[in-house]
mmCIF file of C-alpha atoms in Angstrom:
data_model
loop_
_atom_site.group_PDB
_atom_site.id
_atom_site.type_symbol
_atom_site.label_atom_id
_atom_site.label_comp_id
_atom_site.label_asym_id
_atom_site.label_seq_id
_atom_site.Cartn_x
_atom_site.Cartn_y
_atom_site.Cartn_z
ATOM 1 C CA MET A 1 0.000 0.000 0.000
ATOM 2 C CA LYS A 2 1.356 3.409 -0.984
ATOM 3 C CA THR A 3 2.260 5.832 1.815
ATOM 4 C CA TYR A 4 2.060 9.611 1.594
ATOM 5 C CA PHE A 5 3.572 12.541 3.426
ATOM 6 C CA VAL A 6 1.001 15.329 3.697
ATOM 7 C CA VAL A 7 1.889 18.900 4.621
ATOM 8 C CA THR A 8 -1.100 21.063 5.504
ATOM 9 C CA ILE A 9 -0.296 24.749 5.179
ATOM 10 C CA LEU A 10 -2.574 26.540 7.629
ATOM 11 C CA SER A 11 -1.642 30.220 7.840
ATOM 12 C CA PHE A 12 1.050 32.867 7.851
ATOM 13 C CA ASP A 13 0.418 35.733 10.263
ATOM 14 C CA LYS A 14 3.227 38.144 9.562
ATOM 15 C CA ASN A 15 2.904 41.115 7.264
ATOM 16 C CA THR A 16 5.961 41.087 5.041
ATOM 17 C CA PHE A 17 5.291 44.526 3.530
ATOM 18 C CA SER A 18 6.809 43.355 0.272
ATOM 19 C CA ASP A 19 4.179 45.206 -1.785
ATOM 20 C CA TYR A 20 4.331 48.979 -1.380
ATOM 21 C CA PHE A 21 0.881 49.918 -2.660
ATOM 22 C CA SER A 22 -1.245 46.937 -1.559
ATOM 23 C CA CYS A 23 -1.283 43.921 0.721
ATOM 24 C CA ASP A 24 0.944 40.957 -0.051
ATOM 25 C CA ASP A 25 0.127 38.301 -2.665
ATOM 26 C CA LEU A 26 1.520 35.230 -0.943
ATOM 27 C CA PHE A 27 1.830 31.559 -1.764
ATOM 28 C CA THR A 28 3.725 28.784 0.011
ATOM 29 C CA TYR A 29 6.326 26.646 -1.726
ATOM 30 C CA VAL A 30 7.263 23.295 -0.143
ATOM 31 C CA ALA A 31 10.083 20.925 -1.098
ATOM 32 C CA TYR A 32 10.142 17.372 0.268
ATOM 33 C CA GLY A 33 13.301 15.797 -1.133
ATOM 34 C CA ASP A 34 13.127 16.464 -4.864
ATOM 35 C CA GLN A 35 9.307 16.703 -4.852
ATOM 36 C CA LYS A 36 7.954 20.241 -4.938
ATOM 37 C CA ARG A 37 4.463 21.646 -4.379
ATOM 38 C CA ARG A 38 2.894 25.065 -3.910
ATOM 39 C CA THR A 39 -0.323 26.495 -2.581
ATOM 40 C CA VAL A 40 -2.646 28.866 -4.383
ATOM 41 C CA THR A 41 -1.809 32.558 -4.201
ATOM 42 C CA LYS A 42 -3.757 34.541 -1.626
ATOM 43 C CA TRP A 43 -4.074 37.923 -3.316
ATOM 44 C CA ASN A 44 -4.033 41.148 -1.272
ATOM 45 C CA GLN A 45 -3.869 39.481 2.129
ATOM 46 C CA SER A 46 -1.437 40.443 4.831
ATOM 47 C CA ALA A 47 -2.190 37.352 6.969
ATOM 48 C CA PRO A 48 -3.317 34.591 4.568
ATOM 49 C CA GLU A 49 -4.993 31.339 5.596
ATOM 50 C CA TRP A 50 -4.638 28.456 3.160
ATOM 51 C CA ASN A 51 -5.775 25.292 4.968
ATOM 52 C CA GLU A 52 -4.369 23.508 1.931
ATOM 53 C CA ASP A 53 -2.967 19.954 1.812
ATOM 54 C CA LEU A 54 0.168 19.312 -0.242
ATOM 55 C CA VAL A 55 0.624 15.582 -0.861
ATOM 56 C CA PHE A 56 4.004 13.933 -1.447
ATOM 57 C CA THR A 57 5.094 10.326 -1.894
ATOM 58 C CA PHE A 58 6.556 9.297 1.482
ATOM 59 C CA SER A 59 10.229 8.410 1.859
ATOM 60 C CA SER A 60 11.723 7.424 5.224
ATOM 61 C CA GLU A 61 15.077 8.756 3.988
ATOM 62 C CA ILE A 62 13.901 12.379 3.848
ATOM 63 C CA LYS A 63 14.489 14.065 7.204
ATOM 64 C CA ASP A 64 13.270 17.629 6.588
ATOM 65 C CA ILE A 65 11.084 19.856 4.473
ATOM 66 C CA LYS A 66 11.944 23.218 3.005
ATOM 67 C CA ILE A 67 9.217 25.841 3.114
ATOM 68 C CA ALA A 68 9.278 29.282 1.532
ATOM 69 C CA ILE A 69 6.682 32.031 1.577
ATOM 70 C CA MET A 70 6.722 33.784 -1.777
ATOM 71 C CA ASP A 71 5.230 37.110 -2.834
ATOM 72 C CA GLU A 72 3.792 36.736 -6.321
ATOM 73 C CA ASP A 73 3.892 39.707 -8.639
ATOM 74 C CA ARG A 74 2.273 39.950 -12.022
ATOM 75 C CA TRP A 75 5.032 41.979 -13.662
ATOM 76 C CA LYS A 76 8.219 40.631 -12.104
ATOM 77 C CA PRO A 77 9.488 37.323 -10.707
ATOM 78 C CA SER A 78 8.086 36.171 -7.364
ATOM 79 C CA GLU A 79 10.260 37.087 -4.419
ATOM 80 C CA ARG A 80 11.046 34.953 -1.390
ATOM 81 C CA VAL A 81 9.973 36.759 1.798
ATOM 82 C CA TRP A 82 10.438 33.932 4.324
ATOM 83 C CA GLU A 83 12.217 30.576 4.246
ATOM 84 C CA ARG A 84 12.951 27.763 6.698
ATOM 85 C CA THR A 85 14.159 24.167 6.695
ATOM 86 C CA ILE A 86 12.019 22.191 9.118
ATOM 87 C CA PRO A 87 13.170 18.850 10.523
ATOM 88 C CA ILE A 88 10.603 16.038 10.507
ATOM 89 C CA PHE A 89 10.161 14.600 14.016
ATOM 90 C CA LYS A 90 7.863 11.669 14.825
ATOM 91 C CA LYS A 91 6.624 13.490 17.942
ATOM 92 C CA ASN A 92 5.221 16.305 15.741
ATOM 93 C CA ILE A 93 3.300 14.113 13.290
ATOM 94 C CA GLY A 94 -0.331 15.184 13.155
ATOM 95 C CA LYS A 95 0.170 18.230 15.412
ATOM 96 C CA VAL A 96 -0.054 21.920 14.578
ATOM 97 C CA ILE A 97 3.465 23.327 14.408
ATOM 98 C CA LYS A 98 4.175 27.056 14.511
ATOM 99 C CA ILE A 99 7.490 28.173 13.059
ATOM 100 C CA ASP A 100 7.885 31.909 13.480
ATOM 101 C CA SER A 101 4.719 33.158 11.759
ATOM 102 C CA LEU A 102 3.846 30.003 9.791
ATOM 103 C CA SER A 103 1.426 27.340 11.072
ATOM 104 C CA ILE A 104 1.536 23.876 9.487
ATOM 105 C CA ILE A 105 0.656 20.239 10.165
ATOM 106 C CA TYR A 106 2.520 17.319 8.662
ATOM 107 C CA ASP A 107 1.301 13.759 8.657
ATOM 108 C CA ILE A 108 2.127 10.352 7.205
ATOM 109 C CA CYS A 109 -0.773 8.316 5.881
ATOM 110 C CA THR A 110 -1.572 5.381 3.642
ATOM 111 C CA MET A 111 -3.850 5.561 0.653
ATOM 112 C CA SER A 112 -6.703 3.980 2.653
ATOM 113 C CA SER A 113 -6.460 6.578 5.443
ATOM 114 C CA PHE A 114 -6.083 9.299 2.838
ATOM 115 C CA LYS A 115 -9.226 7.981 1.135
ATOM 116 C CA GLN A 116 -11.003 8.048 4.503
ATOM 117 C CA GLN A 117 -9.947 11.672 5.002
ATOM 118 C CA LEU A 118 -11.226 12.480 1.520
ATOM 119 C CA ASP A 119 -14.532 10.730 2.242
ATOM 120 C CA ASN A 120 -14.847 12.702 5.493
ATOM 121 C CA LYS A 121 -14.212 15.960 3.614
ATOM 122 C CA LYS A 122 -16.842 15.004 1.026
ATOM 123 C CA GLU A 123 -19.330 14.308 3.823
ATOM 124 C CA GLU A 124 -18.528 17.684 5.426
ATOM 125 C CA LEU A 125 -19.032 19.354 2.056
ATOM 126 C CA GLU A 126 -22.428 17.681 1.610
ATOM 127 C CA GLN A 127 -23.451 18.845 5.098
ATOM 128 C CA LEU A 128 -22.354 22.393 4.247
ATOM 129 C CA LYS A 129 -24.330 22.256 1.000
ATOM 130 C CA MET A 130 -27.435 21.182 2.953
ATOM 131 C CA ILE A 131 -26.960 24.014 5.438
ATOM 132 C CA SER A 132 -26.431 26.454 2.578
ATOM 133 C CA MET A 133 -29.668 25.292 0.927
ATOM 134 C CA GLN A 134 -31.529 25.709 4.226
ATOM 135 C CA ILE A 135 -30.164 29.232 4.594
ATOM 136 C CA ASP A 136 -31.135 30.056 1.002
ATOM 137 C CA ASN A 137 -34.667 28.792 1.687
ATOM 138 C CA LEU A 138 -34.914 30.872 4.866
ATOM 139 C CA VAL A 139 -33.695 33.977 3.044
ATOM 140 C CA GLU A 140 -36.264 33.370 0.300
ATOM 141 C CA GLU A 141 -39.045 32.969 2.884
ATOM 142 C CA LYS A 142 -38.032 36.158 4.696
ATOM 143 C CA GLN A 143 -37.805 38.098 1.443
ATOM 144 C CA SER A 144 -41.280 36.880 0.556
ATOM 145 C CA GLU A 145 -42.578 37.945 3.992
ATOM 146 C CA ILE A 146 -40.993 41.387 3.537
ATOM 147 C CA GLN A 147 -42.595 41.755 0.110
ATOM 148 C CA ASP A 148 -45.980 40.744 1.570
ATOM 149 C CA LEU A 149 -45.603 43.310 4.351
ATOM 150 C CA GLU A 150 -44.634 46.004 1.859
ATOM 151 C CA LEU A 151 -47.625 45.158 -0.334
ATOM 152 C CA ASN A 152 -49.952 45.145 2.694
ATOM 153 C CA ASN A 153 -48.566 48.531 3.723
ATOM 154 C CA ILE A 154 -49.281 49.927 0.244
ATOM 155 C CA ASP A 155 -52.816 48.486 0.338
ATOM 156 C CA VAL A 156 -53.481 50.033 3.764
ATOM 157 C CA CYS A 157 -52.152 53.414 2.646
ATOM 158 C CA GLN A 158 -54.153 53.364 -0.586
ATOM 159 C CA SER A 159 -57.372 52.413 1.201
ATOM 160 C CA GLY A 160 -57.095 55.475 3.377
ATOM 161 C CA LEU A 161 -57.266 53.554 6.644
ATOM 162 C CA LEU A 162 -54.144 55.313 7.922
ATOM 163 C CA ASN A 163 -55.360 58.843 7.013
#
């Protein structure tokens, strides 16, 4: 069974002030051995939250990960604003780790546990969709009630009952 090393990039809570006229446009770059991954860019955010999983093929020979916070620019190359090499310790597996201003979790899992995590996320998503539909229905009902009240108010005013 295939084993994976998963790095979850949570957040970075330090303003790097690398953009002079706006907030930073940050993404996280992670190297695990010769495998490399990156998060999406969080545009115009001084303290971005990613909550993004980066999945690598596990190797027991790799003892650290390299993480860089990059500021992406549209008109010039991205610049590195923060960088660390983080040793992988068994005692930290599955725990939130804070390095300076960066919060991450790293974990080792098999395909079956990864599939279970994916199934759990799908179930959470379905629950959120249901809640969203319920909220939409409530908003529709309330909008309808407001329209009815407005129409009733017009009817009362036009009938002269309030004069």
